[in-house]
GROMACS .gro file of C-alpha atoms in nm:
model
  158
    1UNK     CA    1   0.204  -3.525   1.082
    2UNK     CA    2   0.066  -3.188   0.972
    3UNK     CA    3  -0.018  -2.901   1.201
    4UNK     CA    4  -0.368  -2.757   1.222
    5UNK     CA    5  -0.595  -2.523   1.412
    6UNK     CA    6  -0.676  -2.776   1.685
    7UNK     CA    7  -0.326  -2.886   1.784
    8UNK     CA    8  -0.012  -2.750   1.943
    9UNK     CA    9   0.215  -2.797   1.642
   10UNK     CA   10   0.395  -2.517   1.461
   11UNK     CA   11   0.299  -2.445   1.101
   12UNK     CA   12   0.384  -2.075   1.056
   13UNK     CA   13   0.246  -1.729   1.130
   14UNK     CA   14  -0.089  -1.794   1.297
   15UNK     CA   15  -0.225  -1.452   1.200
   16UNK     CA   16  -0.168  -1.517   0.830
   17UNK     CA   17  -0.278  -1.882   0.844
   18UNK     CA   18  -0.579  -1.878   1.075
   19UNK     CA   19  -0.693  -1.515   1.097
   20UNK     CA   20  -0.629  -1.433   0.732
   21UNK     CA   21  -0.437  -1.126   0.845
   22UNK     CA   22  -0.059  -1.127   0.817
   23UNK     CA   23  -0.050  -0.747   0.861
   24UNK     CA   24  -0.051  -0.777   1.241
   25UNK     CA   25   0.291  -0.939   1.266
   26UNK     CA   26   0.543  -0.795   1.312
   27UNK     CA   27   0.388  -0.497   1.494
   28UNK     CA   28   0.456  -0.156   1.344
   29UNK     CA   29   0.578  -0.011   1.676
   30UNK     CA   30   0.734  -0.143   1.995
   31UNK     CA   31   0.555  -0.134   2.329
   32UNK     CA   32   0.785   0.147   2.445
   33UNK     CA   33   0.707   0.354   2.133
   34UNK     CA   34   0.335   0.291   2.167
   35UNK     CA   35   0.333   0.397   2.531
   36UNK     CA   36   0.489   0.730   2.435
   37UNK     CA   37   0.205   0.803   2.191
   38UNK     CA   38  -0.149   0.912   2.263
   39UNK     CA   39  -0.324   0.593   2.148
   40UNK     CA   40  -0.437   0.298   2.357
   41UNK     CA   41  -0.224  -0.016   2.318
   42UNK     CA   42  -0.345  -0.374   2.289
   43UNK     CA   43  -0.063  -0.614   2.376
   44UNK     CA   44  -0.129  -0.979   2.292
   45UNK     CA   45   0.126  -1.238   2.401
   46UNK     CA   46   0.106  -1.566   2.209
   47UNK     CA   47   0.296  -1.857   2.056
   48UNK     CA   48   0.263  -1.989   1.702
   49UNK     CA   49   0.244  -2.348   1.829
   50UNK     CA   50  -0.047  -2.311   2.072
   51UNK     CA   51  -0.398  -2.420   1.978
   52UNK     CA   52  -0.540  -2.150   2.206
   53UNK     CA   53  -0.329  -1.880   2.039
   54UNK     CA   54  -0.430  -2.011   1.695
   55UNK     CA   55  -0.799  -1.987   1.782
   56UNK     CA   56  -0.756  -1.645   1.944
   57UNK     CA   57  -0.582  -1.497   1.639
   58UNK     CA   58  -0.921  -1.446   1.471
   59UNK     CA   59  -1.040  -1.233   1.765
   60UNK     CA   60  -0.733  -1.009   1.733
   61UNK     CA   61  -0.796  -0.974   1.361
   62UNK     CA   62  -1.157  -0.870   1.433
   63UNK     CA   63  -1.035  -0.614   1.686
   64UNK     CA   64  -0.796  -0.470   1.429
   65UNK     CA   65  -1.088  -0.417   1.190
   66UNK     CA   66  -1.263  -0.193   1.444
   67UNK     CA   67  -0.978  -0.039   1.642
   68UNK     CA   68  -0.669  -0.072   1.421
   69UNK     CA   69  -0.663   0.296   1.322
   70UNK     CA   70  -0.718   0.437   1.671
   71UNK     CA   71  -0.511   0.195   1.880
   72UNK     CA   72  -0.177   0.018   1.848
   73UNK     CA   73  -0.218  -0.360   1.827
   74UNK     CA   74   0.096  -0.547   1.931
   75UNK     CA   75   0.085  -0.925   1.895
   76UNK     CA   76   0.417  -1.042   2.042
   77UNK     CA   77   0.537  -1.401   2.032
   78UNK     CA   78   0.675  -1.495   2.372
   79UNK     CA   79   0.936  -1.701   2.187
   80UNK     CA   80   1.079  -1.373   2.050
   81UNK     CA   81   1.105  -1.202   2.389
   82UNK     CA   82   1.456  -1.189   2.536
   83UNK     CA   83   1.503  -1.392   2.853
   84UNK     CA   84   1.600  -1.156   3.133
   85UNK     CA   85   1.597  -1.156   3.513
   86UNK     CA   86   1.384  -0.840   3.515
   87UNK     CA   87   1.191  -0.629   3.266
   88UNK     CA   88   1.086  -0.266   3.263
   89UNK     CA   89   0.719  -0.162   3.225
   90UNK     CA   90   0.790  -0.070   2.861
   91UNK     CA   91   0.882  -0.430   2.773
   92UNK     CA   92   0.626  -0.704   2.696
   93UNK     CA   93   0.802  -0.947   2.933
   94UNK     CA   94   0.704  -0.727   3.227
   95UNK     CA   95   0.338  -0.823   3.175
   96UNK     CA   96   0.379  -1.189   3.080
   97UNK     CA   97   0.218  -1.420   3.339
   98UNK     CA   98   0.318  -1.757   3.191
   99UNK     CA   99  -0.004  -1.830   2.996
  100UNK     CA  100  -0.083  -1.777   2.628
  101UNK     CA  101  -0.267  -1.609   2.487
  102UNK     CA  102  -0.258  -1.314   2.722
  103UNK     CA  103  -0.430  -0.983   2.643
  104UNK     CA  104  -0.326  -0.655   2.804
  105UNK     CA  105  -0.502  -0.330   2.714
  106UNK     CA  106  -0.344   0.003   2.811
  107UNK     CA  107  -0.538   0.329   2.796
  108UNK     CA  108  -0.398   0.646   2.639
  109UNK     CA  109  -0.210   0.728   2.961
  110UNK     CA  110  -0.041   0.386   2.968
  111UNK     CA  111  -0.245   0.241   3.256
  112UNK     CA  112  -0.353  -0.123   3.232
  113UNK     CA  113  -0.733  -0.145   3.196
  114UNK     CA  114  -0.755  -0.514   3.101
  115UNK     CA  115  -0.519  -0.802   3.174
  116UNK     CA  116  -0.667  -1.140   3.090
  117UNK     CA  117  -0.526  -1.482   3.008
  118UNK     CA  118  -0.668  -1.740   2.771
  119UNK     CA  119  -0.919  -1.711   2.489
  120UNK     CA  120  -1.136  -1.427   2.602
  121UNK     CA  121  -1.434  -1.329   2.387
  122UNK     CA  122  -1.423  -1.037   2.143
  123UNK     CA  123  -1.698  -0.872   2.348
  124UNK     CA  124  -1.482  -0.857   2.663
  125UNK     CA  125  -1.201  -0.675   2.483
  126UNK     CA  126  -1.452  -0.460   2.293
  127UNK     CA  127  -1.612  -0.358   2.624
  128UNK     CA  128  -1.269  -0.257   2.758
  129UNK     CA  129  -1.200  -0.055   2.440
  130UNK     CA  130  -1.543   0.109   2.472
  131UNK     CA  131  -1.447   0.215   2.824
  132UNK     CA  132  -1.114   0.355   2.704
  133UNK     CA  133  -1.282   0.556   2.428
  134UNK     CA  134  -1.583   0.653   2.643
  135UNK     CA  135  -1.826   0.488   2.399
  136UNK     CA  136  -2.175   0.368   2.478
  137UNK     CA  137  -2.209   0.011   2.604
  138UNK     CA  138  -2.288  -0.242   2.333
  139UNK     CA  139  -2.647  -0.277   2.457
  140UNK     CA  140  -2.708   0.095   2.397
  141UNK     CA  141  -2.525   0.144   2.069
  142UNK     CA  142  -2.565   0.051   1.705
  143UNK     CA  143  -2.413  -0.285   1.616
  144UNK     CA  144  -2.067  -0.247   1.462
  145UNK     CA  145  -2.058  -0.369   1.103
  146UNK     CA  146  -1.781  -0.385   0.850
  147UNK     CA  147  -1.811  -0.184   0.533
  148UNK     CA  148  -1.760  -0.361   0.204
  149UNK     CA  149  -1.415  -0.288   0.066
  150UNK     CA  150  -1.539  -0.284  -0.290
  151UNK     CA  151  -1.834  -0.395  -0.493
  152UNK     CA  152  -1.636  -0.525  -0.790
  153UNK     CA  153  -1.650  -0.896  -0.869
  154UNK     CA  154  -1.426  -1.051  -1.128
  155UNK     CA  155  -1.456  -1.381  -1.304
  156UNK     CA  156  -1.185  -1.574  -1.479
  157UNK     CA  157  -1.298  -1.743  -1.799
  158UNK     CA  158  -1.102  -1.960  -2.043
   0.00000   0.00000   0.00000
């Protein structure tokens, strides 16, 4: 039986397979390193064999497109977290509540401004980021749009 988007079977890195973005995993910094910087941190706890995490991976990829340069995005597989009796606030296990996916947004000072479980909409996380960056609410601002990477099209011919 093959794994797919709508099942709880493992088939590899969900960010590469379902979000088309393998650059998110592994994260470039640890949670402790990110908390020492001056950027907000988006911690996403997930598993590669969860249909909810698979579906949510596209939301994280969208968030990276808009906030990836100004915030640290840390998708962490709960399967990779060490099992310990207690964690410190600089470890992902400290925030894990037993449900995946789980999204935790820290502001620049390291305070939690969003802690939500399950597949939450892009707009909910975007609103939290807008609060962190003191941006206008979505209803009062210009719609965010991606810029084209390039205008060049190529065609293979025999």
